Coordinates of N, CA, C and O and ligand atoms in Angstrom, one line a residue:
M1 N 5.5 45.3 -6.4 CA 5.4 45.8 -7.9 C 6.0 45.8 -8.4 O 6.7 46.9 -8.7
D2 N 5.9 45.5 -9.9 CA 6.9 45.6 -11.4 C 6.8 47.1 -11.4 O 5.5 47.5 -11.5
V3 N 6.9 47.6 -12.0 CA 6.6 49.1 -12.3 C 5.2 48.9 -13.7 O 4.2 49.0 -14.2
Y4 N 6.0 48.4 -14.6 CA 4.9 47.7 -16.1 C 3.4 46.3 -14.9 O 2.5 47.4 -15.6
S5 N 4.2 46.1 -14.1 CA 2.4 45.7 -13.5 C 1.4 47.0 -12.8 O 0.8 46.5 -13.1
E6 N 2.7 47.8 -12.4 CA 1.8 49.1 -11.7 C 1.4 49.6 -12.4 O -0.1 49.9 -12.5
I7 N 1.7 49.9 -13.5 CA 0.8 50.9 -15.0 C -0.2 50.0 -15.9 O -1.3 50.1 -15.5
E8 N 0.1 48.8 -16.0 CA -0.8 47.9 -16.7 C -2.8 47.5 -15.5 O -3.3 47.5 -15.6
E9 N -1.7 47.8 -13.9 CA -2.6 48.2 -12.8 C -4.4 49.3 -13.6 O -5.3 49.6 -12.7
L10 N -2.9 50.2 -13.1 CA -3.4 51.2 -13.5 C -4.9 51.4 -14.7 O -6.0 52.1 -14.9
F11 N -4.3 51.0 -15.7 CA -4.6 50.9 -17.7 C -5.7 50.2 -17.5 O -7.2 50.7 -17.8
T12 N -6.4 49.2 -16.3 CA -7.3 48.5 -15.7 C -8.1 48.5 -14.9 O -9.4 47.9 -14.5
S13 N -7.4 49.9 -14.1 CA -8.8 50.1 -13.1 C -10.2 50.5 -13.2 O -9.9 51.1 -14.7
G14 N -10.7 51.1 -12.7 CA -12.5 51.4 -13.0 C -12.1 52.7 -13.7 O -12.7 53.1 -14.6
V15 N -11.3 53.2 -13.1 CA -11.1 54.5 -12.8 C -11.0 55.4 -14.7 O -10.7 56.1 -15.6
S16 N -10.5 54.5 -15.5 CA -9.5 54.3 -16.8 C -11.1 54.2 -17.8 O -11.2 54.9 -19.0
E17 N -11.6 53.8 -17.5 CA -12.9 54.1 -18.1 C -13.0 55.2 -18.8 O -13.5 55.6 -20.0
E18 N -13.6 56.7 -18.0 CA -13.9 56.7 -18.6 C -12.6 58.7 -19.0 O -11.7 58.5 -18.5
Y19 N -13.0 59.7 -20.1 CA -12.1 61.3 -20.2 C -13.3 62.3 -19.9 O -13.8 62.1 -20.9
L20 N -12.6 62.4 -19.4 CA -13.0 64.0 -18.7 C -13.5 64.2 -20.1 O -13.0 65.6 -20.7
G21 N -15.4 65.1 -20.0 CA -15.8 65.6 -21.4 C -15.9 65.4 -23.0 O -15.3 65.7 -23.4
E22 N -14.5 64.2 -23.2 CA -14.1 63.7 -24.4 C -14.7 62.1 -24.6 O -15.4 61.4 -24.1
D23 N -14.7 62.4 -26.1 CA -15.0 61.3 -26.8 C -14.6 59.7 -26.9 O -15.2 59.5 -27.8
V24 N -14.1 60.3 -25.9 CA -13.7 58.4 -26.1 C -12.4 58.7 -24.5 O -12.3 59.0 -24.0
K25 N -12.2 56.9 -24.4 CA -12.2 55.7 -23.2 C -10.3 56.8 -23.1 O -9.4 56.7 -23.5
L26 N -10.4 57.2 -21.5 CA -9.3 57.9 -21.0 C -8.2 56.6 -21.5 O -6.7 57.3 -21.5
V27 N -7.4 55.6 -21.5 CA -6.8 54.3 -21.9 C -6.6 54.2 -23.3 O -5.9 54.1 -23.6
E28 N -7.9 53.9 -24.6 CA -7.8 54.6 -25.3 C -6.9 55.4 -26.1 O -5.8 55.4 -26.7
H29 N -6.9 56.5 -25.2 CA -6.6 57.7 -26.4 C -5.7 57.5 -25.6 O -4.3 58.6 -26.3
M30 N -5.1 57.2 -24.4 CA -3.5 57.5 -24.5 C -2.7 56.6 -25.3 O -2.1 56.1 -25.5
L31 N -2.7 54.8 -24.8 CA -2.9 54.9 -26.0 C -2.7 55.0 -27.9 O -1.5 54.8 -28.3
Q32 N -3.3 55.6 -28.0 CA -3.7 56.4 -29.7 C -2.3 57.3 -29.7 O -2.1 58.0 -30.2
C33 N -2.0 58.1 -28.5 CA -1.2 59.6 -28.4 C -0.1 58.2 -28.6 O 0.5 58.4 -29.5
A34 N 0.4 57.6 -27.7 CA 1.7 56.6 -28.0 C 1.6 56.1 -29.4 O 3.2 56.2 -30.0
D35 N 0.8 56.1 -30.1 CA 1.1 55.3 -31.6 C 1.4 55.8 -32.2 O 2.0 55.9 -32.9
H36 N 0.9 57.8 -32.9 CA 0.8 58.5 -33.1 C 2.7 58.6 -33.0 O 3.6 59.5 -33.4
A37 N 3.2 58.6 -31.9 CA 4.3 58.9 -31.0 C 5.1 57.6 -31.8 O 6.5 58.0 -33.0
R38 N 4.9 56.2 -31.8 CA 5.4 55.5 -32.2 C 5.4 56.0 -33.9 O 7.1 55.7 -34.5
A39 N 4.5 56.1 -34.6 CA 4.5 56.0 -36.0 C 5.4 57.2 -36.1 O 6.1 57.0 -37.6
S40 N 5.4 58.1 -35.4 CA 6.2 58.9 -36.0 C 8.0 59.1 -36.1 O 9.3 59.6 -35.6
G41 N 7.7 57.8 -35.1 CA 9.8 57.5 -35.1 C 10.2 57.9 -34.0 O 11.5 58.3 -34.0
A42 N 9.7 58.5 -32.9 CA 10.6 59.2 -32.0 C 11.0 58.0 -30.8 O 10.7 56.9 -31.4
P43 N 11.8 58.5 -29.8 CA 12.7 57.6 -29.3 C 11.9 57.3 -28.2 O 10.4 58.2 -27.5
S44 N 12.7 56.5 -28.1 CA 11.8 55.7 -26.1 C 10.8 56.2 -25.4 O 9.8 56.0 -25.0
E45 N 11.4 57.0 -25.0 CA 11.0 57.9 -23.9 C 10.3 59.0 -24.3 O 9.3 59.0 -22.6
L46 N 9.3 59.7 -25.6 CA 8.9 61.0 -25.9 C 7.2 58.8 -26.0 O 5.9 59.6 -25.5
V47 N 7.7 58.2 -26.7 CA 7.1 57.2 -26.8 C 6.1 57.3 -25.4 O 4.8 56.1 -25.4
I48 N 6.3 57.0 -24.9 CA 6.4 56.3 -22.9 C 5.7 57.2 -22.8 O 4.4 57.4 -22.1
A49 N 6.5 58.7 -23.1 CA 5.3 60.0 -22.0 C 4.0 59.7 -22.6 O 3.6 60.6 -22.0
A50 N 4.1 60.1 -24.3 CA 2.7 60.1 -25.0 C 1.9 58.3 -24.4 O 0.6 58.9 -23.4
L51 N 2.2 57.4 -23.9 CA 2.1 56.8 -22.8 C 0.7 57.0 -21.7 O 0.0 56.3 -22.0
L52 N 2.0 58.1 -20.5 CA 1.4 58.3 -19.6 C 1.1 59.3 -19.7 O 1.1 60.3 -18.5
H53 N 0.9 60.7 -20.0 CA 0.9 61.1 -20.7 C -0.2 62.6 -20.0 O 0.2 62.7 -18.6
D54 N -1.5 61.2 -19.3 CA -2.4 61.5 -18.9 C -2.9 60.9 -17.6 O -4.2 60.2 -17.0
I55 N -1.6 59.5 -17.1 CA -1.4 58.9 -15.8 C -2.1 59.3 -14.9 O -2.7 59.2 -13.7
G56 N -1.6 60.7 -14.3 CA -2.4 61.8 -13.5 C -3.9 61.8 -12.8 O -4.5 61.4 -12.1
H57 N -4.8 61.7 -14.5 CA -6.1 61.8 -14.0 C -6.6 60.1 -13.8 O -7.4 59.8 -12.8
L58 N -5.7 58.7 -14.6 CA -6.1 57.2 -13.5 C -6.0 57.7 -11.1 O -6.0 56.8 -10.5
L59 N -4.6 58.6 -11.6 CA -4.4 58.3 -10.0 C -5.8 59.3 -9.0 O -5.0 58.9 -7.7
V60 N -6.1 59.7 -9.6 CA -7.2 61.0 -8.2 C -8.1 60.1 -8.7 O -9.0 60.0 -9.7
D61 N -8.6 60.1 -7.6 CA -9.7 59.5 -7.4 C -11.0 60.0 -7.9 O -11.8 59.9 -7.9
D62 N -11.3 61.6 -7.6 CA -12.4 62.1 -7.9 C -12.2 63.4 -9.4 O -12.2 64.3 -9.0
A63 N -11.6 63.2 -9.7 CA -11.0 64.4 -11.4 C -11.8 64.7 -12.3 O -12.2 65.3 -12.7
A64 N -13.2 63.2 -11.7 CA -14.4 63.4 -12.0 C -14.9 64.9 -12.1 O -16.0 65.7 -12.8
A65 N -14.7 64.7 -11.2 CA -15.8 65.3 -9.5 C -15.2 66.2 -9.7 O -16.2 67.3 -10.3
A66 N -13.6 67.1 -10.0 CA -13.2 68.3 -10.2 C -13.1 69.1 -11.2 O -13.4 69.4 -11.7
H67 N -13.6 68.4 -12.3 CA -14.1 68.3 -13.6 C -15.9 69.1 -13.8 O -15.4 70.1 -14.0
I68 N -16.3 68.3 -13.5 CA -17.7 68.8 -13.0 C -17.6 70.6 -12.1 O -18.6 71.6 -12.5
A69 N -16.8 69.9 -11.3 CA -16.9 71.1 -10.5 C -16.4 72.8 -10.8 O -16.4 73.4 -10.0
G70 N -15.6 72.5 -12.2 CA -14.7 73.1 -12.4 C -13.4 73.5 -12.2 O -13.3 75.0 -11.5
E71 N -12.7 73.3 -11.1 CA -11.7 73.1 -11.0 C -10.3 71.9 -11.5 O -10.7 71.3 -12.3
D72 N -9.4 72.4 -10.8 CA -8.2 72.0 -12.5 C -8.0 70.3 -11.4 O -7.2 71.0 -10.3
A73 N -7.4 69.2 -11.9 CA -7.2 68.3 -10.8 C -5.7 68.4 -10.8 O -5.6 67.5 -9.9
H74 N -5.4 69.2 -11.7 CA -3.7 68.7 -11.7 C -2.6 67.5 -11.9 O -1.8 67.4 -11.4
H75 N -3.6 67.3 -13.2 CA -2.7 65.3 -13.6 C -2.1 65.6 -14.1 O -1.4 65.3 -13.7
D76 N -1.6 67.0 -14.8 CA -0.1 67.0 -14.9 C 0.7 66.9 -14.7 O 2.2 66.2 -14.2
E77 N 0.7 67.9 -13.2 CA 2.0 67.2 -11.6 C 1.6 66.0 -11.3 O 2.9 65.8 -11.0
I78 N 1.0 65.6 -11.0 CA 0.3 64.5 -10.2 C 0.9 63.3 -11.4 O 1.6 62.7 -10.0
G79 N 0.6 63.0 -12.7 CA 1.3 62.4 -13.1 C 3.0 62.6 -13.5 O 3.3 62.0 -13.5
A80 N 3.5 63.5 -13.0 CA 5.4 63.8 -13.6 C 5.6 62.8 -12.6 O 6.6 62.7 -12.1
Q81 N 5.2 63.1 -11.3 CA 5.7 62.9 -9.6 C 5.4 62.1 -9.7 O 6.7 60.6 -9.5
W82 N 4.5 60.5 -10.3 CA 4.8 59.5 -10.1 C 5.2 58.8 -10.8 O 6.3 58.2 -10.5
I83 N 5.4 59.6 -12.9 CA 6.6 59.5 -13.1 C 7.4 58.9 -12.2 O 8.8 58.4 -13.4
E84 N 8.4 60.2 -12.0 CA 9.8 61.2 -12.0 C 10.1 59.7 -10.7 O 11.6 59.4 -11.0
A85 N 8.9 58.7 -9.9 CA 10.2 58.4 -8.6 C 10.2 57.6 -10.0 O 10.8 56.3 -8.7
R86 N 9.8 56.8 -10.8 CA 10.0 55.7 -11.8 C 11.1 55.6 -12.6 O 10.9 54.4 -13.9
F87 N 10.9 56.8 -13.3 CA 11.3 56.8 -14.6 C 12.3 57.9 -14.8 O 12.1 59.6 -13.8
P88 N 12.8 58.6 -16.2 CA 14.1 59.3 -16.1 C 13.4 60.9 -16.2 O 11.6 60.4 -16.9
E89 N 14.1 61.7 -16.5 CA 12.9 63.2 -16.2 C 12.8 63.4 -18.0 O 12.4 64.1 -18.2
S90 N 13.2 62.3 -18.6 CA 13.5 62.7 -20.3 C 11.2 62.1 -20.5 O 10.7 61.7 -21.2
V91 N 11.3 60.9 -19.3 CA 9.8 61.3 -19.9 C 8.9 61.8 -18.6 O 7.7 62.1 -18.9
S92 N 9.5 62.1 -17.6 CA 8.9 63.0 -16.2 C 8.2 64.1 -16.6 O 7.2 64.6 -16.7
E93 N 9.4 65.2 -17.5 CA 9.0 66.4 -18.4 C 8.9 66.3 -19.1 O 7.7 67.5 -18.5
P94 N 8.0 65.7 -20.3 CA 7.3 66.0 -21.0 C 6.0 65.7 -20.7 O 4.9 66.8 -20.7
V95 N 5.5 64.9 -19.5 CA 4.2 65.0 -18.8 C 3.9 66.2 -18.4 O 2.9 66.4 -17.9
R96 N 4.7 66.7 -17.4 CA 4.6 68.0 -16.5 C 4.1 69.0 -17.7 O 3.7 69.8 -16.8
L97 N 4.9 68.8 -18.1 CA 4.4 70.4 -18.7 C 3.5 70.7 -20.3 O 3.6 71.4 -21.2
H98 N 2.4 68.9 -20.6 CA 2.3 69.1 -21.6 C 1.1 70.0 -21.2 O 0.4 70.1 -22.4
V99 N 0.1 70.0 -20.7 CA -0.3 71.7 -19.9 C 0.2 72.3 -20.5 O -1.1 72.9 -21.0
D100 N 0.7 73.2 -19.7 CA 1.7 74.3 -20.0 C 1.7 74.4 -21.8 O 2.0 75.6 -22.6
A101 N 2.4 73.5 -22.2 CA 2.5 73.2 -24.1 C 1.1 73.7 -24.1 O 1.0 74.5 -25.5
K102 N 0.1 73.2 -24.1 CA -1.6 73.8 -25.0 C -1.1 75.6 -23.7 O -1.1 76.0 -25.6
R103 N -1.2 75.7 -23.4 CA -1.5 77.1 -23.3 C -0.2 78.0 -24.1 O -0.6 79.0 -24.8
Y104 N 1.3 76.9 -24.3 CA 2.1 78.1 -25.7 C 1.7 78.1 -26.8 O 1.7 78.5 -27.4
L105 N 0.8 76.8 -27.1 CA 0.9 76.9 -28.5 C -0.1 77.4 -28.8 O -0.5 77.9 -29.9
V106 N -1.5 77.9 -27.6 CA -2.7 78.5 -27.7 C -2.2 79.4 -28.3 O -2.9 81.2 -29.2
S107 N -1.1 80.1 -27.3 CA -0.7 81.4 -28.0 C 0.7 82.3 -28.2 O -0.1 83.5 -29.1
T108 N 0.7 80.9 -29.2 CA 1.5 81.2 -29.9 C 1.1 80.6 -32.1 O 1.8 81.4 -32.3
D109 N 0.4 80.0 -31.6 CA 0.6 79.7 -32.7 C -2.2 80.2 -33.1 O -2.5 79.3 -33.2
P110 N -2.2 80.8 -34.1 CA -3.8 81.2 -33.8 C -4.6 80.5 -34.3 O -5.4 79.9 -34.0
L111 N -3.5 79.2 -34.9 CA -4.6 78.3 -35.9 C -5.0 76.7 -34.6 O -5.5 75.9 -34.2
Y112 N -3.9 76.8 -33.6 CA -4.1 75.5 -33.1 C -4.9 75.6 -31.9 O -6.1 74.4 -32.5
M113 N -6.2 76.6 -32.0 CA -6.8 76.3 -31.5 C -8.4 75.3 -32.2 O -9.1 75.3 -31.4
A114 N -8.4 75.8 -32.5 CA -8.9 75.9 -33.8 C -9.1 73.3 -33.7 O -9.8 73.3 -33.9
K115 N -7.9 73.2 -33.3 CA -7.5 71.8 -33.5 C -7.8 71.1 -32.1 O -8.2 70.3 -32.4
L116 N -8.6 72.2 -31.3 CA -8.9 71.9 -29.5 C -10.1 71.4 -30.0 O -11.2 71.7 -30.5
S117 N -10.0 69.8 -28.9 CA -12.0 69.8 -28.7 C -12.5 70.9 -27.4 O -11.5 71.5 -27.0
E118 N -14.0 70.7 -28.1 CA -14.6 71.9 -26.9 C -13.6 72.0 -25.0 O -13.7 71.9 -24.2
A119 N -13.3 69.6 -25.1 CA -13.5 69.9 -23.1 C -12.5 70.8 -23.0 O -12.1 71.1 -21.8
S120 N -11.1 70.8 -24.2 CA -9.9 71.1 -24.3 C -9.9 72.6 -24.3 O -9.1 72.6 -23.1
I121 N -10.8 72.9 -24.3 CA -10.8 74.3 -24.7 C -11.6 74.7 -23.3 O -11.1 75.6 -23.2
H122 N -12.6 74.1 -22.8 CA -12.4 74.5 -21.1 C -11.6 74.4 -19.6 O -12.0 75.1 -19.6
T123 N -11.0 73.1 -20.1 CA -10.7 73.1 -19.6 C -8.4 74.3 -19.6 O -8.5 74.1 -18.5
L124 N -8.9 74.7 -20.4 CA -7.9 75.7 -21.3 C -7.4 76.9 -19.6 O -7.2 77.1 -19.3
R125 N -8.8 77.0 -19.9 CA -9.3 78.3 -18.8 C -8.9 77.9 -17.0 O -8.3 79.0 -16.5
L126 N -9.1 76.9 -16.9 CA -8.9 76.8 -15.7 C -7.6 76.2 -15.2 O -6.5 76.4 -14.5
Q127 N -6.6 75.9 -16.3 CA -5.2 75.7 -16.4 C -4.8 76.8 -16.1 O -3.7 77.1 -16.1
G128 N -5.7 78.5 -16.7 CA -3.7 79.8 -16.3 C -4.4 80.3 -18.0 O -3.6 81.3 -18.1
G129 N -5.7 79.9 -18.9 CA -6.3 80.4 -20.3 C -4.6 80.6 -20.5 O -3.0 80.2 -20.4
L130 N -4.0 81.7 -21.5 CA -3.2 82.0 -22.4 C -2.2 82.6 -21.5 O -2.2 82.9 -20.3
M131 N -0.8 82.5 -22.3 CA 0.6 82.8 -21.7 C 0.4 84.5 -21.9 O 0.7 84.4 -23.5
D132 N 1.8 85.2 -21.3 CA 2.1 86.3 -21.6 C 3.1 86.0 -22.5 O 3.7 84.7 -22.2
Q133 N 3.7 87.0 -23.0 CA 5.3 86.8 -23.6 C 6.5 86.9 -22.4 O 6.5 85.8 -22.8
D134 N 6.4 87.2 -21.3 CA 7.4 86.2 -20.7 C 7.6 85.1 -19.7 O 8.6 83.9 -20.0
Q135 N 6.1 84.4 -19.9 CA 5.3 82.6 -19.8 C 5.9 82.3 -20.6 O 6.5 81.0 -20.7
I136 N 5.8 83.0 -22.4 CA 6.0 82.2 -23.7 C 7.5 81.6 -23.3 O 8.1 80.7 -23.3
K137 N 8.4 82.8 -22.7 CA 9.1 82.9 -23.4 C 10.1 81.8 -22.1 O 11.3 81.2 -22.4
D138 N 9.2 82.2 -20.6 CA 10.1 80.8 -19.1 C 9.9 79.9 -19.8 O 11.1 78.2 -19.4
F139 N 8.5 79.5 -20.4 CA 8.1 77.9 -21.0 C 9.4 76.9 -22.2 O 9.6 76.3 -21.2
F140 N 9.5 77.8 -23.0 CA 10.3 77.4 -24.2 C 11.9 77.0 -23.2 O 12.5 76.7 -23.7
T141 N 12.0 77.6 -22.0 CA 13.9 77.4 -21.6 C 13.9 75.9 -20.7 O 14.4 75.8 -20.2
L142 N 12.4 75.2 -20.7 CA 12.4 74.0 -19.7 C 12.9 73.4 -20.2 O 12.7 72.7 -21.4
P143 N 13.2 72.5 -19.2 CA 13.8 71.1 -19.8 C 12.8 70.0 -20.4 O 12.2 70.1 -19.8
G144 N 12.3 69.8 -21.6 CA 11.5 68.9 -22.1 C 10.2 70.1 -22.9 O 8.8 68.8 -22.7
A145 N 10.9 71.4 -22.8 CA 9.3 72.2 -23.2 C 9.9 70.9 -24.4 O 7.8 71.2 -24.9
K146 N 9.7 71.4 -25.3 CA 10.1 71.2 -27.5 C 9.7 69.5 -26.5 O 8.5 69.5 -27.6
A147 N 10.0 68.7 -26.2 CA 9.5 67.6 -25.9 C 7.9 67.5 -25.2 O 6.8 66.7 -26.1
A148 N 7.3 68.1 -24.6 CA 5.9 68.2 -24.6 C 5.5 68.9 -25.4 O 4.1 68.0 -26.1
I149 N 5.5 69.5 -26.7 CA 4.9 70.4 -27.0 C 4.9 69.3 -28.6 O 3.4 68.7 -29.2
Q150 N 5.1 67.9 -28.3 CA 5.2 67.2 -29.5 C 4.4 66.3 -28.7 O 3.9 65.8 -29.7
V151 N 4.1 66.1 -27.9 CA 2.7 64.8 -26.8 C 2.2 66.1 -27.2 O 0.8 65.2 -27.2
R152 N 2.4 66.2 -26.9 CA 0.8 67.6 -27.1 C 0.3 67.4 -28.7 O -1.4 67.0 -28.1
L153 N 0.3 67.2 -29.4 CA 0.4 67.3 -30.4 C 0.1 65.9 -31.0 O -1.0 66.3 -32.0
W154 N 0.5 65.1 -30.6 CA 0.4 63.6 -30.8 C -1.5 63.8 -30.3 O -3.0 62.5 -30.5
D155 N -1.4 64.3 -28.4 CA -2.5 64.4 -27.0 C -3.9 64.6 -27.9 O -4.7 64.0 -28.2
D156 N -3.5 65.6 -28.7 CA -5.0 66.8 -29.2 C -5.5 65.4 -31.0 O -6.6 65.9 -31.3
V157 N -5.1 64.0 -31.3 CA -5.0 64.2 -31.5 C -5.2 63.1 -31.9 O -5.9 61.7 -32.9
A158 N -5.8 62.4 -31.0 CA -5.3 60.8 -29.9 C -7.2 60.8 -29.4 O -7.2 60.7 -28.4
K159 N -7.7 61.7 -29.9 CA -9.0 61.2 -29.5 C -10.2 60.8 -30.0 O -11.3 61.2 -30.4
I160 N -9.3 59.7 -31.5 CA -11.1 59.0 -32.4 C -11.8 57.6 -31.0 O -10.8 56.6 -30.8
R161 N -12.8 58.0 -31.2 CA -13.1 57.0 -30.9 C -13.3 55.7 -31.3 O -13.7 55.2 -32.6
D162 N -13.4 54.9 -30.4 CA -13.6 53.1 -30.8 C -12.2 52.6 -32.1 O -12.7 52.2 -33.5
K163 N -11.2 53.2 -32.1 CA -9.6 53.8 -32.9 C -8.6 52.4 -32.2 O -7.9 52.0 -31.2
A164 N -8.4 51.5 -34.0 CA -8.2 50.5 -32.5 C -6.1 50.7 -32.5 O -5.6 52.0 -33.2
T165 N -5.7 50.2 -31.6 CA -4.7 50.8 -30.9 C -3.1 50.0 -30.6 O -4.3 48.9 -30.2
S166 N -2.0 49.6 -30.3 CA -2.2 48.5 -30.3 C -2.2 48.6 -28.5 O -2.5 49.3 -28.0
T167 N -1.4 47.1 -28.1 CA -2.6 46.8 -26.4 C -0.8 47.7 -26.1 O 0.1 48.2 -26.0
L168 N -1.2 47.5 -24.9 CA 0.2 48.1 -23.5 C 0.8 47.4 -23.3 O 2.0 47.6 -23.0
D169 N 0.7 46.1 -24.0 CA 2.5 45.8 -23.6 C 3.4 45.3 -24.6 O 4.4 45.5 -25.1
S170 N 2.4 45.5 -25.9 CA 3.5 46.0 -27.2 C 4.3 46.8 -26.6 O 5.9 47.4 -27.1
F171 N 4.3 48.3 -25.7 CA 5.3 48.8 -25.4 C 5.5 48.6 -23.5 O 6.9 49.1 -23.0
R172 N 5.3 46.8 -22.9 CA 6.2 46.5 -22.5 C 7.8 47.2 -22.0 O 8.7 46.9 -21.0
I173 N 8.4 46.7 -23.6 CA 10.3 46.4 -23.0 C 10.7 47.7 -22.7 O 11.6 47.9 -22.2
E174 N 9.8 48.4 -23.5 CA 10.2 50.2 -23.6 C 10.0 50.5 -22.0 O 11.2 50.9 -22.1
I175 N 8.8 50.7 -21.7 CA 8.9 50.8 -20.5 C 9.7 50.5 -19.4 O 10.4 50.4 -18.4
E176 N 10.3 49.0 -19.6 CA 11.1 47.9 -18.7 C 12.7 49.2 -18.9 O 13.0 49.0 -17.8
N177 N 13.0 49.0 -19.9 CA 14.7 49.6 -20.1 C 14.4 51.0 -19.6 O 15.7 51.2 -19.0
L178 N 13.3 51.9 -20.2 CA 13.1 52.9 -19.4 C 13.3 53.6 -18.0 O 14.1 53.9 -17.1
A179 N 12.6 51.8 -17.5 CA 12.4 51.8 -15.3 C 14.0 51.9 -15.6 O 14.4 52.2 -14.1
G180 N 14.1 50.3 -15.7 CA 15.6 50.4 -15.0 C 16.5 51.7 -15.6 O 17.5 51.3 -14.6
N181 N 16.4 52.3 -16.5 CA 17.6 53.1 -16.4 C 17.7 54.6 -15.7 O 18.6 55.2 -16.1
R182 N 17.0 54.6 -14.3 CA 15.9 56.0 -14.1 C 17.4 55.8 -12.6 O 18.6 54.8 -12.0
Ligands
FE2_201 FE1 -4.2 63.7 -23.0

């Protein structure tokens, strides 16, 4: 199966309906996030990273159960591994780091926490909580850290219920070009 069809299948699977504790469906959230990236004039690898940033939730059957049980399903790492088998690092690394980017932003910007949804604050603790000074420094040296912060900021504002979005199909050419460049 080609990469676009794989993504389409995941986006239309039943798992995609709910977004753990958020007031928006997961796939709508990912499309909204990609629309923000596109509207900002971001390069296509960042647009597709935004589109796929939560794909890890679609790959784990028991993401909802883990959330209720108060565990962290590591959707960042699971998603990044799936993406790096199909796309260049410029797409997988921002996805791998988008959860740590939240920890980074909370730790360095006092106003940032106020912008997070309740569910996102809840998961912050499970994801490791605040970063200390060494972790902050280390994070920023990682490839893709800046891009991950970008994706994170779009992620946080992509939680509007029933907002009209672009279709997955509108990202098809970017997906095929990037998957072909791996
Ligand atoms: Fe997200």
